[in-house]
mmCIF file with all atom_site columns, C-alpha atoms in Angstrom:
data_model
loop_
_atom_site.group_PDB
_atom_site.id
_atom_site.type_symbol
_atom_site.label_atom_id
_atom_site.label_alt_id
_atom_site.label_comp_id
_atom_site.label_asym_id
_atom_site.label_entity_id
_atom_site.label_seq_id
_atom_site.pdbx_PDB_ins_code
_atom_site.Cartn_x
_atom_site.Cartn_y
_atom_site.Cartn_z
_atom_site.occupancy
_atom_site.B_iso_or_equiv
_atom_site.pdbx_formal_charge
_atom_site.auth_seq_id
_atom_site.auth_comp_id
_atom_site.auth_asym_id
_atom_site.auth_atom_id
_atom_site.pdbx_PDB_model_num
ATOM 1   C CA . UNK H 1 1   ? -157.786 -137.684 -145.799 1.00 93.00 ? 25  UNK H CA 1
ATOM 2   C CA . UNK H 1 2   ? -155.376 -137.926 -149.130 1.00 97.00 ? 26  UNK H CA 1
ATOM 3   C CA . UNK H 1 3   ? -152.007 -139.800 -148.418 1.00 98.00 ? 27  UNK H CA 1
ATOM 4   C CA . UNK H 1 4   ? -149.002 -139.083 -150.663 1.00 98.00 ? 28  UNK H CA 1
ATOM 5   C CA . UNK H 1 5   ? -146.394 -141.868 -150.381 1.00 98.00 ? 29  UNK H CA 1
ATOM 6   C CA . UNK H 1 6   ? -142.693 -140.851 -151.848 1.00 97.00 ? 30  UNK H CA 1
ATOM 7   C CA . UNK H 1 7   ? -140.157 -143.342 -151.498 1.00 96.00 ? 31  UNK H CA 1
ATOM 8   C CA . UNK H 1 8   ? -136.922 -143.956 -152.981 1.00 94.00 ? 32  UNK H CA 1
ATOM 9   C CA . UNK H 1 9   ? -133.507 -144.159 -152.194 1.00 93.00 ? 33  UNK H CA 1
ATOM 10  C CA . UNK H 1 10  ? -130.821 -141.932 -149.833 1.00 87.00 ? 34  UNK H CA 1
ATOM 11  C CA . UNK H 1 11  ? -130.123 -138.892 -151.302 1.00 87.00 ? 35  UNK H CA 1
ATOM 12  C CA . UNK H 1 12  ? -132.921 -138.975 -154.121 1.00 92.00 ? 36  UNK H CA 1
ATOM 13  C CA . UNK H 1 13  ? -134.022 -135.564 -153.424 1.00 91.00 ? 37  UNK H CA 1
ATOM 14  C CA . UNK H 1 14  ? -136.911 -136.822 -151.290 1.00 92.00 ? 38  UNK H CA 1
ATOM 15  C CA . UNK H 1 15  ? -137.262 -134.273 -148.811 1.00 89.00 ? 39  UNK H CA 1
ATOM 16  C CA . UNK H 1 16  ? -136.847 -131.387 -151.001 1.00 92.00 ? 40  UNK H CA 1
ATOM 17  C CA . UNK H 1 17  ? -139.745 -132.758 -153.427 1.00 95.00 ? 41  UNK H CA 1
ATOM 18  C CA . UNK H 1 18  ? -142.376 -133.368 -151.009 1.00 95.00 ? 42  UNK H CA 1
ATOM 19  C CA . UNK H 1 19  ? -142.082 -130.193 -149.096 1.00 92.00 ? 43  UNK H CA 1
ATOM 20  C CA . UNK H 1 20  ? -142.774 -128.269 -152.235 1.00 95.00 ? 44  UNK H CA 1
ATOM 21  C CA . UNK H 1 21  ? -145.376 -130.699 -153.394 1.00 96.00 ? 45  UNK H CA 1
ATOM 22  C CA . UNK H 1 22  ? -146.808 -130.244 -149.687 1.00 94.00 ? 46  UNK H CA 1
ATOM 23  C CA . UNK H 1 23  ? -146.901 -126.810 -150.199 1.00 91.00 ? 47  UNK H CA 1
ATOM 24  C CA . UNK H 1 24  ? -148.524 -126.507 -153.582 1.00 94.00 ? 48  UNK H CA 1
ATOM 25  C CA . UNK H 1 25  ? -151.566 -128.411 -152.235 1.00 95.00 ? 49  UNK H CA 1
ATOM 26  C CA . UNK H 1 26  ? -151.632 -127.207 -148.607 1.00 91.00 ? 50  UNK H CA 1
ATOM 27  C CA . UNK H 1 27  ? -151.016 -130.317 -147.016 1.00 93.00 ? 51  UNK H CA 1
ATOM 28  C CA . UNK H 1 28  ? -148.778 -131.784 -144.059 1.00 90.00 ? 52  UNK H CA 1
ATOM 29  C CA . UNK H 1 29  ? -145.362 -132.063 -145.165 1.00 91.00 ? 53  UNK H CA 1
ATOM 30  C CA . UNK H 1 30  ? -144.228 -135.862 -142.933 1.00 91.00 ? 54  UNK H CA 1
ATOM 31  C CA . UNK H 1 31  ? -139.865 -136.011 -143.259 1.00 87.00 ? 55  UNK H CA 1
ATOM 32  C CA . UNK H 1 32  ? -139.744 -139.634 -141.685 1.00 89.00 ? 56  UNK H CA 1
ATOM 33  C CA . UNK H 1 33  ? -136.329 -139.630 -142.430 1.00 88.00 ? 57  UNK H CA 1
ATOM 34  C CA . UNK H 1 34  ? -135.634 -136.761 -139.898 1.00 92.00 ? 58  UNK H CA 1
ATOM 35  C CA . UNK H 1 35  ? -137.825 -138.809 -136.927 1.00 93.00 ? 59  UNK H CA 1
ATOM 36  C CA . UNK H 1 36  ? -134.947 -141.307 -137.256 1.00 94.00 ? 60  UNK H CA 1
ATOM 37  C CA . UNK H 1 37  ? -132.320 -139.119 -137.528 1.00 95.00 ? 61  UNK H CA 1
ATOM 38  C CA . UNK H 1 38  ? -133.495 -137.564 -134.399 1.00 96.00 ? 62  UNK H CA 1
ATOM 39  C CA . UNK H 1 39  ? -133.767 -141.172 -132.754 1.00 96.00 ? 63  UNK H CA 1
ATOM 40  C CA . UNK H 1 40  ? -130.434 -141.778 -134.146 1.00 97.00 ? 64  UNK H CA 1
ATOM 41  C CA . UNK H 1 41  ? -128.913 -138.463 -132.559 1.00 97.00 ? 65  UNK H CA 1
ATOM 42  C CA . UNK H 1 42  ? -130.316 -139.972 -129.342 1.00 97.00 ? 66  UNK H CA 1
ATOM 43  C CA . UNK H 1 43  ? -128.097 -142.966 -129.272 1.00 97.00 ? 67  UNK H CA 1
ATOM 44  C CA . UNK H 1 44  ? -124.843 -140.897 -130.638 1.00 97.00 ? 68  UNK H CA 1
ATOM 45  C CA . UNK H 1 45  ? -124.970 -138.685 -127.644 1.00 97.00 ? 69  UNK H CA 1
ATOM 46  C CA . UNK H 1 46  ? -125.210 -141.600 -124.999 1.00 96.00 ? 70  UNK H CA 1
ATOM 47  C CA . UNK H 1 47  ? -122.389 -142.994 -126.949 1.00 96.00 ? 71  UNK H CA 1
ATOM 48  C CA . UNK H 1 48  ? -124.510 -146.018 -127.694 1.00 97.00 ? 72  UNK H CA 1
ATOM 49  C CA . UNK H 1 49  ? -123.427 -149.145 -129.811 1.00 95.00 ? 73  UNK H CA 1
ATOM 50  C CA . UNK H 1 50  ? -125.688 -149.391 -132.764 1.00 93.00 ? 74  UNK H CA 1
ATOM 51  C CA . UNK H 1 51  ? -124.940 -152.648 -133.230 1.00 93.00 ? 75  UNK H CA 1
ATOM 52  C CA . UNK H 1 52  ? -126.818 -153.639 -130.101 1.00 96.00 ? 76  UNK H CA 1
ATOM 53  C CA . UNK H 1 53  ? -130.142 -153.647 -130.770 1.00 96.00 ? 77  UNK H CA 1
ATOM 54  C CA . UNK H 1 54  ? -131.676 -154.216 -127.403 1.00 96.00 ? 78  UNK H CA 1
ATOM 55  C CA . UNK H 1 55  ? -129.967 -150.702 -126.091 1.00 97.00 ? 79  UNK H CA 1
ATOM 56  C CA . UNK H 1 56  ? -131.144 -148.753 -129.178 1.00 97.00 ? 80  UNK H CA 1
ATOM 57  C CA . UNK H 1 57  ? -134.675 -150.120 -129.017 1.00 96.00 ? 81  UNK H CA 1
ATOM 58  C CA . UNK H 1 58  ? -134.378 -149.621 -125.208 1.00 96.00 ? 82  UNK H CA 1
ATOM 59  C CA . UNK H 1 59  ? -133.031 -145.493 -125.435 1.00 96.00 ? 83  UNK H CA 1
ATOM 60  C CA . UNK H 1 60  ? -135.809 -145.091 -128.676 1.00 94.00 ? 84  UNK H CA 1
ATOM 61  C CA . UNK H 1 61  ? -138.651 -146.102 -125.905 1.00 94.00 ? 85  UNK H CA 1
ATOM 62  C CA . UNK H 1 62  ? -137.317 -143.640 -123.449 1.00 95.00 ? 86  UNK H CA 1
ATOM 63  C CA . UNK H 1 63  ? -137.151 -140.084 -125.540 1.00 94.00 ? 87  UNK H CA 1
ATOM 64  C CA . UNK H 1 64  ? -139.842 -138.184 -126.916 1.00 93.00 ? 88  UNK H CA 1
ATOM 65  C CA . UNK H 1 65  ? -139.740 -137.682 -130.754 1.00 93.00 ? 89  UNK H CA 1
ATOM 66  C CA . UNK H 1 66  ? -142.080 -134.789 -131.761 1.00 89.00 ? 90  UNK H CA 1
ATOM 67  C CA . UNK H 1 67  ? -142.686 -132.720 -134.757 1.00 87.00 ? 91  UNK H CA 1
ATOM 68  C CA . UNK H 1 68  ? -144.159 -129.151 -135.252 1.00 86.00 ? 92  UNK H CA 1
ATOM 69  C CA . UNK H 1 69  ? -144.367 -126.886 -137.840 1.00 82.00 ? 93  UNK H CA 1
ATOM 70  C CA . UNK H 1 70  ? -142.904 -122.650 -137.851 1.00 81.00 ? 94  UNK H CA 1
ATOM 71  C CA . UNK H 1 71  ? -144.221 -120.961 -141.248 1.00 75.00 ? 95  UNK H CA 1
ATOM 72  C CA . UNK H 1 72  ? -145.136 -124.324 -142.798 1.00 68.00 ? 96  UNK H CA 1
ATOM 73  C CA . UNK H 1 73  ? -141.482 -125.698 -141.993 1.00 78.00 ? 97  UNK H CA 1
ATOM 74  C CA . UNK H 1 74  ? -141.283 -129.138 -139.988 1.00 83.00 ? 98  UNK H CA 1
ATOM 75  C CA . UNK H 1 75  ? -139.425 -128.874 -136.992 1.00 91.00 ? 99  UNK H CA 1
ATOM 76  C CA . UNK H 1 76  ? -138.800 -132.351 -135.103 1.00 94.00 ? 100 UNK H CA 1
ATOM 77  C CA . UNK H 1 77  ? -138.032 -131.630 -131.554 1.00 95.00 ? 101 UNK H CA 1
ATOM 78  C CA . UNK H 1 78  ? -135.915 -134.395 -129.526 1.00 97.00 ? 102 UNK H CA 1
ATOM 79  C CA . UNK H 1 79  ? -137.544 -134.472 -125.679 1.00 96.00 ? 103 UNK H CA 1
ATOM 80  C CA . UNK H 1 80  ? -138.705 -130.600 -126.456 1.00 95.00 ? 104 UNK H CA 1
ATOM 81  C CA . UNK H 1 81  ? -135.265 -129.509 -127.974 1.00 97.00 ? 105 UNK H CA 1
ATOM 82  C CA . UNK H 1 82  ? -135.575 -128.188 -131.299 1.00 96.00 ? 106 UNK H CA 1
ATOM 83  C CA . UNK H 1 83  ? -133.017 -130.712 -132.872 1.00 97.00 ? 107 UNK H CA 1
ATOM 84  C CA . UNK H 1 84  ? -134.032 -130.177 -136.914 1.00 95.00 ? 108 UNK H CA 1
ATOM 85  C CA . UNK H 1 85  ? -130.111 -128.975 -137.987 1.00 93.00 ? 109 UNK H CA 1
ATOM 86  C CA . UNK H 1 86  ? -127.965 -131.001 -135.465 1.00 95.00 ? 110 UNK H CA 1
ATOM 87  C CA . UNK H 1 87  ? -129.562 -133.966 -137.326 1.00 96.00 ? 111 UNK H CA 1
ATOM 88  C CA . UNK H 1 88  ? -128.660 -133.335 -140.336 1.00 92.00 ? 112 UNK H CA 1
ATOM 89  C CA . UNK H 1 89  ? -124.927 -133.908 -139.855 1.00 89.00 ? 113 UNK H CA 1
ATOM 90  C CA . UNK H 1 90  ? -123.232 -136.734 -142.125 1.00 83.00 ? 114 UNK H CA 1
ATOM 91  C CA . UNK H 1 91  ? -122.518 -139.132 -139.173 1.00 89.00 ? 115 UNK H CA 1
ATOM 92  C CA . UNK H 1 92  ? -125.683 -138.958 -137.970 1.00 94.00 ? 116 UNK H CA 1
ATOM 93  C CA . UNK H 1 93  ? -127.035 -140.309 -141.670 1.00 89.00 ? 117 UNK H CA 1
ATOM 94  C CA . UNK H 1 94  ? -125.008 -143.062 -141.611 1.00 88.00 ? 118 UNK H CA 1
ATOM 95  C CA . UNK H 1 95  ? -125.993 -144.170 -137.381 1.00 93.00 ? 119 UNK H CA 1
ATOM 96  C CA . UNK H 1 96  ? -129.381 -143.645 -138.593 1.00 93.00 ? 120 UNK H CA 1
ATOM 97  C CA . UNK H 1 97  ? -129.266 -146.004 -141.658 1.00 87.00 ? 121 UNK H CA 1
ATOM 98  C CA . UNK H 1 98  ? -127.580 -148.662 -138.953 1.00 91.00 ? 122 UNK H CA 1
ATOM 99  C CA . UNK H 1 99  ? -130.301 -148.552 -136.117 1.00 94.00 ? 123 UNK H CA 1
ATOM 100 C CA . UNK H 1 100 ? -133.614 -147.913 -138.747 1.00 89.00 ? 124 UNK H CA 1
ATOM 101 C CA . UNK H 1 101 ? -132.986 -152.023 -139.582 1.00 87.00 ? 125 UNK H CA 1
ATOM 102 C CA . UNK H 1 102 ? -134.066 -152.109 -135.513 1.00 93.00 ? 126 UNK H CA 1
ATOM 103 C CA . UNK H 1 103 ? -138.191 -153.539 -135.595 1.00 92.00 ? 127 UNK H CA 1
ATOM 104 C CA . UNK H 1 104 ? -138.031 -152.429 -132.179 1.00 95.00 ? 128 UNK H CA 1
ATOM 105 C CA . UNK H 1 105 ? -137.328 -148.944 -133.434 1.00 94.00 ? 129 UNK H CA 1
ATOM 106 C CA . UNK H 1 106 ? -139.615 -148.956 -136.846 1.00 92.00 ? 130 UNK H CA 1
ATOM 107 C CA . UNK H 1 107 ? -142.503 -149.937 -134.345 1.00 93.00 ? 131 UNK H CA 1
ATOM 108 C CA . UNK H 1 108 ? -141.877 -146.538 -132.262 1.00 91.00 ? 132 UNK H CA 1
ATOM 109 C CA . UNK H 1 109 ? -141.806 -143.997 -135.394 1.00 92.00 ? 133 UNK H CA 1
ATOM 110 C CA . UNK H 1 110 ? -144.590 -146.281 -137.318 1.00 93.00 ? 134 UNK H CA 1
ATOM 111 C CA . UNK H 1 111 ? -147.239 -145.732 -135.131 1.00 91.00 ? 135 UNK H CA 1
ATOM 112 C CA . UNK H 1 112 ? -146.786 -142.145 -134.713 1.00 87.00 ? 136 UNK H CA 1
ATOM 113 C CA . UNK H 1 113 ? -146.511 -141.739 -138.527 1.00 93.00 ? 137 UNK H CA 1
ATOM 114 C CA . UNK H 1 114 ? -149.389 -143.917 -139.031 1.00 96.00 ? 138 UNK H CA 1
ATOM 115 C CA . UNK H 1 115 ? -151.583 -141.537 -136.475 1.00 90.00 ? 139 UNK H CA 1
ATOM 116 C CA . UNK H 1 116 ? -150.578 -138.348 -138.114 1.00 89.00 ? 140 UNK H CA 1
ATOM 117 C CA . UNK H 1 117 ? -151.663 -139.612 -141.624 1.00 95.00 ? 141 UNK H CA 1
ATOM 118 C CA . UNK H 1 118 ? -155.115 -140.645 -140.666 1.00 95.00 ? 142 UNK H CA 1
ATOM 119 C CA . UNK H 1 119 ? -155.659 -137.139 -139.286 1.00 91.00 ? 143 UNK H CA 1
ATOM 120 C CA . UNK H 1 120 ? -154.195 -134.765 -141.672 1.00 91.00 ? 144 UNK H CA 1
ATOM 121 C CA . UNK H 1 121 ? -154.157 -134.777 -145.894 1.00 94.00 ? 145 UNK H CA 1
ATOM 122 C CA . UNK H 1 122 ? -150.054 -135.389 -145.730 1.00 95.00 ? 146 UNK H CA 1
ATOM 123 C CA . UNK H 1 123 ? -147.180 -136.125 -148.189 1.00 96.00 ? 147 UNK H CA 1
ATOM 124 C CA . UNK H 1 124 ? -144.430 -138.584 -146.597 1.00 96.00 ? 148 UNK H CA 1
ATOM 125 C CA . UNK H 1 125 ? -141.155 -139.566 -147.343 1.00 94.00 ? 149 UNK H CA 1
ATOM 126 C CA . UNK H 1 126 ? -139.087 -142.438 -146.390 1.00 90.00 ? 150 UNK H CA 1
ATOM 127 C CA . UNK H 1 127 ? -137.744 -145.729 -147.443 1.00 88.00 ? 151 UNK H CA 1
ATOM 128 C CA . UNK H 1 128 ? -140.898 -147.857 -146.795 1.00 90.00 ? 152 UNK H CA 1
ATOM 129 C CA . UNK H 1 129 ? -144.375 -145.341 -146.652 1.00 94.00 ? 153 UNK H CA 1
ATOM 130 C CA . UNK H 1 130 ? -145.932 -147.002 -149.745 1.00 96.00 ? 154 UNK H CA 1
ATOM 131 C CA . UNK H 1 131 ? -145.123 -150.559 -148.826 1.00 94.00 ? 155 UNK H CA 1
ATOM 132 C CA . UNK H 1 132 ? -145.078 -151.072 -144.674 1.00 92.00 ? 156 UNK H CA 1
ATOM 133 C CA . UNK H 1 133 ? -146.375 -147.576 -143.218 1.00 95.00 ? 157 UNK H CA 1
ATOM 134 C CA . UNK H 1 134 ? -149.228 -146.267 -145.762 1.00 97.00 ? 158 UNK H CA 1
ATOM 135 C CA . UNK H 1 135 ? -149.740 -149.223 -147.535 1.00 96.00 ? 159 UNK H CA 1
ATOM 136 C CA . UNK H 1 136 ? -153.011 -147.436 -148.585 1.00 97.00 ? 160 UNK H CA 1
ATOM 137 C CA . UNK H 1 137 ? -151.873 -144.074 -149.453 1.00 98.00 ? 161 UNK H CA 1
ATOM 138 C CA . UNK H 1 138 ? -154.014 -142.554 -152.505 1.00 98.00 ? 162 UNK H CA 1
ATOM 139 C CA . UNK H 1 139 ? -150.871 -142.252 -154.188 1.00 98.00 ? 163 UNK H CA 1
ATOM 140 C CA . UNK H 1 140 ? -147.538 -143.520 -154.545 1.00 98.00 ? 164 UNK H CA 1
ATOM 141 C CA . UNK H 1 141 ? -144.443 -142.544 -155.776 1.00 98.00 ? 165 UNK H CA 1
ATOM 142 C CA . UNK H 1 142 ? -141.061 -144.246 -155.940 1.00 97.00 ? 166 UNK H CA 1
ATOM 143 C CA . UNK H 1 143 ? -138.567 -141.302 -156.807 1.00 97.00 ? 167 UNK H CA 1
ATOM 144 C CA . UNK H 1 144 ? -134.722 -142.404 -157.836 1.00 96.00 ? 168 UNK H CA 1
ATOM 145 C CA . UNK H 1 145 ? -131.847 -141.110 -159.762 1.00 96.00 ? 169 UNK H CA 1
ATOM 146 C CA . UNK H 1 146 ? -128.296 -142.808 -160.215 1.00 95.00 ? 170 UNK H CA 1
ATOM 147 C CA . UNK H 1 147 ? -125.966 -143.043 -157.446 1.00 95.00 ? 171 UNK H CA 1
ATOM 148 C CA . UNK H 1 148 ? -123.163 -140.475 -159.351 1.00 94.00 ? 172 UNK H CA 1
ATOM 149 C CA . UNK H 1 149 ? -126.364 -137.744 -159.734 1.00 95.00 ? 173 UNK H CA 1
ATOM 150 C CA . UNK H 1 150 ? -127.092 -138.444 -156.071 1.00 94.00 ? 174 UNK H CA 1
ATOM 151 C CA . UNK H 1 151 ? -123.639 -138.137 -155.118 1.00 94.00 ? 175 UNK H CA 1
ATOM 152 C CA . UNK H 1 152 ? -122.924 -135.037 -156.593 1.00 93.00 ? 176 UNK H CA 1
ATOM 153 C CA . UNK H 1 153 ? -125.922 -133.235 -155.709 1.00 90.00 ? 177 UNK H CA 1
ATOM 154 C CA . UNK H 1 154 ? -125.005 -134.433 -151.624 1.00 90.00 ? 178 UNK H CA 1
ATOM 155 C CA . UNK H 1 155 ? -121.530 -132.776 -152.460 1.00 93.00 ? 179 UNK H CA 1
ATOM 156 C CA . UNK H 1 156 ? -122.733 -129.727 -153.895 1.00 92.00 ? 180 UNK H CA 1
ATOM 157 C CA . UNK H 1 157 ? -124.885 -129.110 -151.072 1.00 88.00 ? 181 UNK H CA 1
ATOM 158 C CA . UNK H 1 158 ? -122.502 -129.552 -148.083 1.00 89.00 ? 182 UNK H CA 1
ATOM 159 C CA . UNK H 1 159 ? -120.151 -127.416 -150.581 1.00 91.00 ? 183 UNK H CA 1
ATOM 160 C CA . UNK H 1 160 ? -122.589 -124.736 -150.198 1.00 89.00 ? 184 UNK H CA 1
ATOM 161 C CA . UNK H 1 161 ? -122.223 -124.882 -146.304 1.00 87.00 ? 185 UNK H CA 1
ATOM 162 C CA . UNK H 1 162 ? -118.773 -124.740 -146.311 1.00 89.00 ? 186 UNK H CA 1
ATOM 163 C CA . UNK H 1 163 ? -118.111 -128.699 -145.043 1.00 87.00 ? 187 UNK H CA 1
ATOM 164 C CA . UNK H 1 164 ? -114.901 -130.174 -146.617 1.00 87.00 ? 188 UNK H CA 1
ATOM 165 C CA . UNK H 1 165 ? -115.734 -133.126 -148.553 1.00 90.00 ? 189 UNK H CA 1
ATOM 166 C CA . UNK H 1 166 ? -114.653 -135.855 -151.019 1.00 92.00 ? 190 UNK H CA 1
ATOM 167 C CA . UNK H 1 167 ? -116.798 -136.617 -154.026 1.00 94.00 ? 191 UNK H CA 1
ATOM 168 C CA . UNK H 1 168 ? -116.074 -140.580 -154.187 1.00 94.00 ? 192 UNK H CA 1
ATOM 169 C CA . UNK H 1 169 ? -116.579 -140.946 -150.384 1.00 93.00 ? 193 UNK H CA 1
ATOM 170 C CA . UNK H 1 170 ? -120.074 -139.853 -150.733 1.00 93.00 ? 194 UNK H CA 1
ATOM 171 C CA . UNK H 1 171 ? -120.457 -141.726 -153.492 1.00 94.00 ? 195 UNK H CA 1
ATOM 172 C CA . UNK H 1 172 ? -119.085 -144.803 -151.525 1.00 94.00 ? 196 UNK H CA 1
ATOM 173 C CA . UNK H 1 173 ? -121.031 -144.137 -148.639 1.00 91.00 ? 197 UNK H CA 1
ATOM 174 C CA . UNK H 1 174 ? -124.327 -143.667 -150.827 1.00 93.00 ? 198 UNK H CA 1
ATOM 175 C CA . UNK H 1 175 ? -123.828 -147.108 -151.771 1.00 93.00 ? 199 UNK H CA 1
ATOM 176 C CA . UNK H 1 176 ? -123.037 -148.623 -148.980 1.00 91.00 ? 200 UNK H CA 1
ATOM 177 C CA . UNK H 1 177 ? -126.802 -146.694 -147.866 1.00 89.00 ? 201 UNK H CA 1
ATOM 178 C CA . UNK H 1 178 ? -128.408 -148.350 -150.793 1.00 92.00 ? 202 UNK H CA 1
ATOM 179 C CA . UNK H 1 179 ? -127.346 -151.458 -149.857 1.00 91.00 ? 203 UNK H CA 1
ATOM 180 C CA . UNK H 1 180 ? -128.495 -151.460 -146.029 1.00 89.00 ? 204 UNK H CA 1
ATOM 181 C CA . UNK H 1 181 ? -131.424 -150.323 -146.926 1.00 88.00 ? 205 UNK H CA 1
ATOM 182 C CA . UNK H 1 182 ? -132.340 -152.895 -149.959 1.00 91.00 ? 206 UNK H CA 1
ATOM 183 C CA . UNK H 1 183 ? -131.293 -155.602 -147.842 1.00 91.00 ? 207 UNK H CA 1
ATOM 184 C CA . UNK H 1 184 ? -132.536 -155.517 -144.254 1.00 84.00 ? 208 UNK H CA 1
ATOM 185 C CA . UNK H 1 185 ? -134.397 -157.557 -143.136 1.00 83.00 ? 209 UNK H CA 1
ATOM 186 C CA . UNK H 1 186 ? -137.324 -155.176 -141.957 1.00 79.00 ? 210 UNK H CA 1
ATOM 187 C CA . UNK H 1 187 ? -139.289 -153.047 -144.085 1.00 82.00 ? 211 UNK H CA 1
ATOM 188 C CA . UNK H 1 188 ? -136.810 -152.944 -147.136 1.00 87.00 ? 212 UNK H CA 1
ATOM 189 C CA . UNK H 1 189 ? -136.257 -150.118 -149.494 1.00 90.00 ? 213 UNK H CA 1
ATOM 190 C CA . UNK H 1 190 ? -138.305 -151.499 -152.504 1.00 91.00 ? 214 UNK H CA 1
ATOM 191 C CA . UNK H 1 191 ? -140.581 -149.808 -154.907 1.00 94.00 ? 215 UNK H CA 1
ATOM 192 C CA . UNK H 1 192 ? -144.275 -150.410 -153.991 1.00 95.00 ? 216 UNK H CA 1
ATOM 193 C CA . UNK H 1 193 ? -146.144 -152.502 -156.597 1.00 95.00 ? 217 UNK H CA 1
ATOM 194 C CA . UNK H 1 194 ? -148.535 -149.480 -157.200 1.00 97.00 ? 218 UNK H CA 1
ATOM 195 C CA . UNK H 1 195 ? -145.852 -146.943 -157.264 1.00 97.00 ? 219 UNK H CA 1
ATOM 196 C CA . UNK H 1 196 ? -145.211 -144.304 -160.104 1.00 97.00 ? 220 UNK H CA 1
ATOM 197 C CA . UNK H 1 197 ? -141.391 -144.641 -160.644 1.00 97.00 ? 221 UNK H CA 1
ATOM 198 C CA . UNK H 1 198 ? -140.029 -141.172 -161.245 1.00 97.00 ? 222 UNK H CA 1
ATOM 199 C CA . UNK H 1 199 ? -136.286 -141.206 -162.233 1.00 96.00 ? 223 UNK H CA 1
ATOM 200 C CA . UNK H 1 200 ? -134.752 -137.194 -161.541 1.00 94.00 ? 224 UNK H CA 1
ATOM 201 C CA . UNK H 1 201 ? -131.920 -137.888 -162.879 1.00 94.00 ? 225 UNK H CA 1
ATOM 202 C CA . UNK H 1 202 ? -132.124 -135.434 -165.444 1.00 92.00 ? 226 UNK H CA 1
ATOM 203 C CA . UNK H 1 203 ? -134.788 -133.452 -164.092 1.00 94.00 ? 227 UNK H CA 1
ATOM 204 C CA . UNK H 1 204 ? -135.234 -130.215 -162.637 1.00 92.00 ? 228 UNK H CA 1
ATOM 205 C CA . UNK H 1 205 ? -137.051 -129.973 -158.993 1.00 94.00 ? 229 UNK H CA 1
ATOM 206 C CA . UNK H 1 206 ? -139.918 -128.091 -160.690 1.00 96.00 ? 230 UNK H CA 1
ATOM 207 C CA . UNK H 1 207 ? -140.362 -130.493 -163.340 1.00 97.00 ? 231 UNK H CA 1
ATOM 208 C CA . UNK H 1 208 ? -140.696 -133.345 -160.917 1.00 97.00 ? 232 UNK H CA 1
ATOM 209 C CA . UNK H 1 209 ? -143.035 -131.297 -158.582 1.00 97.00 ? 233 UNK H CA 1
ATOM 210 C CA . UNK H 1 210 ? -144.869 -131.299 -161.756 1.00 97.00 ? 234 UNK H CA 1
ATOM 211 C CA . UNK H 1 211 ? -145.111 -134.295 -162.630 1.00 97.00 ? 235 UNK H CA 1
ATOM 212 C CA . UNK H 1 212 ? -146.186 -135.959 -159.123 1.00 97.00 ? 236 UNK H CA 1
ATOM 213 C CA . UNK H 1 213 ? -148.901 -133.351 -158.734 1.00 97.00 ? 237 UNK H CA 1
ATOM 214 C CA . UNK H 1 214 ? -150.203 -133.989 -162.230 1.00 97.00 ? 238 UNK H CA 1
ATOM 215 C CA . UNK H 1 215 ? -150.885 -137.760 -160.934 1.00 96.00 ? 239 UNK H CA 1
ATOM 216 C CA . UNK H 1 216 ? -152.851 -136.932 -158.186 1.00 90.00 ? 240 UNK H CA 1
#
């Protein structure tokens, strides 16, 4: 099986980049990030405090996180219910960034990650796939860009679908992301030693698509 490992931080354009890479070589497209939104979406609808740990790690062991896949498009399904846009709302970002610090919860979503990668040639995203979940991935690629280039790209897209916004409060909250996610004390967002760093800052998606598959 080939691995493809693509880290970086919120809002780096993650996602968006390894589903096309995915697709140009025909392999399992892996959104980790949208596994813990969907544990995250758990908690928020029990109205549960994700400051306490024990009842997050607790209501993680008791739902069913599953993913599929409709026309080559991952689905991630929440005890059977197809959950993939409810997720995707702003607060549920921010109670997922809160309850993924949780090695109660990482343990859960590891495993199942870990299983799907040693049967299928996959490209994963997330904060820590090249450093605590693949740590053997054939290849590895820490993708950034600066906060303001994240920030506006986050606005322009809930723009698109109509969602009020404010430019500097995504900004602020992308920070406040970064932080959390640099600094926790499990699994930290940090660029494996045997990454490629690949700044998109000023590049195009196709350009970056390029780039990864040209180091494979």
């Amino acid at each position: 099986m080939y691995n493809i490992a693509i880290d970086g931080p919120a809002g780096a354009g993650k996602s968006t980049i390894a589903k096309i890479v995915a697709k140009e070589l025909g392999f399992i497209y892996v959104d980790t990030g949208a596994m813990y939104r969907t544990l995250a979406l758990a908690c928020f609808r029990d109205g549960i405090d994700t400051t306490d740990e024990e009842a997050v790690v607790a209501k993680c062991q008791s739902v069913e996180v599953t993913l599929g896949y409709e026309d080559g498009t991952q689905k991630v399904y929440l005890n059977g219910e197809d959950v993939s846009t409810e997720i995707r709302q702003e607060e549920i970002g921010n109670l997922t960034s809160a309850i993924a610090v949780y090695s109660g919860v990482r343990k859960i979503l590891v495993a199942l990650q870990q299983d799907l990668a040693s049967k299928n040639n996959v490209v994963m995203d997330g904060r820590d796939i090249g450093t605590a979940v693949l740590p053997n991935a054939d290849l590895k690629i820490y993708l950034t860009a600066s906060v303001k280039t994240r920030a506006k790209r986050r606005y322009d897209e809930l723009v698109e679908k109509g969602q009020d916004c404010d430019l500097e409060e995504i900004e602020k909250d992308i920070e406040d992301r970064d932080y959390r996610d640099m600094n926790r004390e499990v699994s930290p967002l940090t660029q494996a030693d045997d990454a490629v760093l690949v700044d998109s800052s000023d590049m195009t998606i196709d350009e970056v698509v390029a780039k990864i598959i040209s180091l494979k």
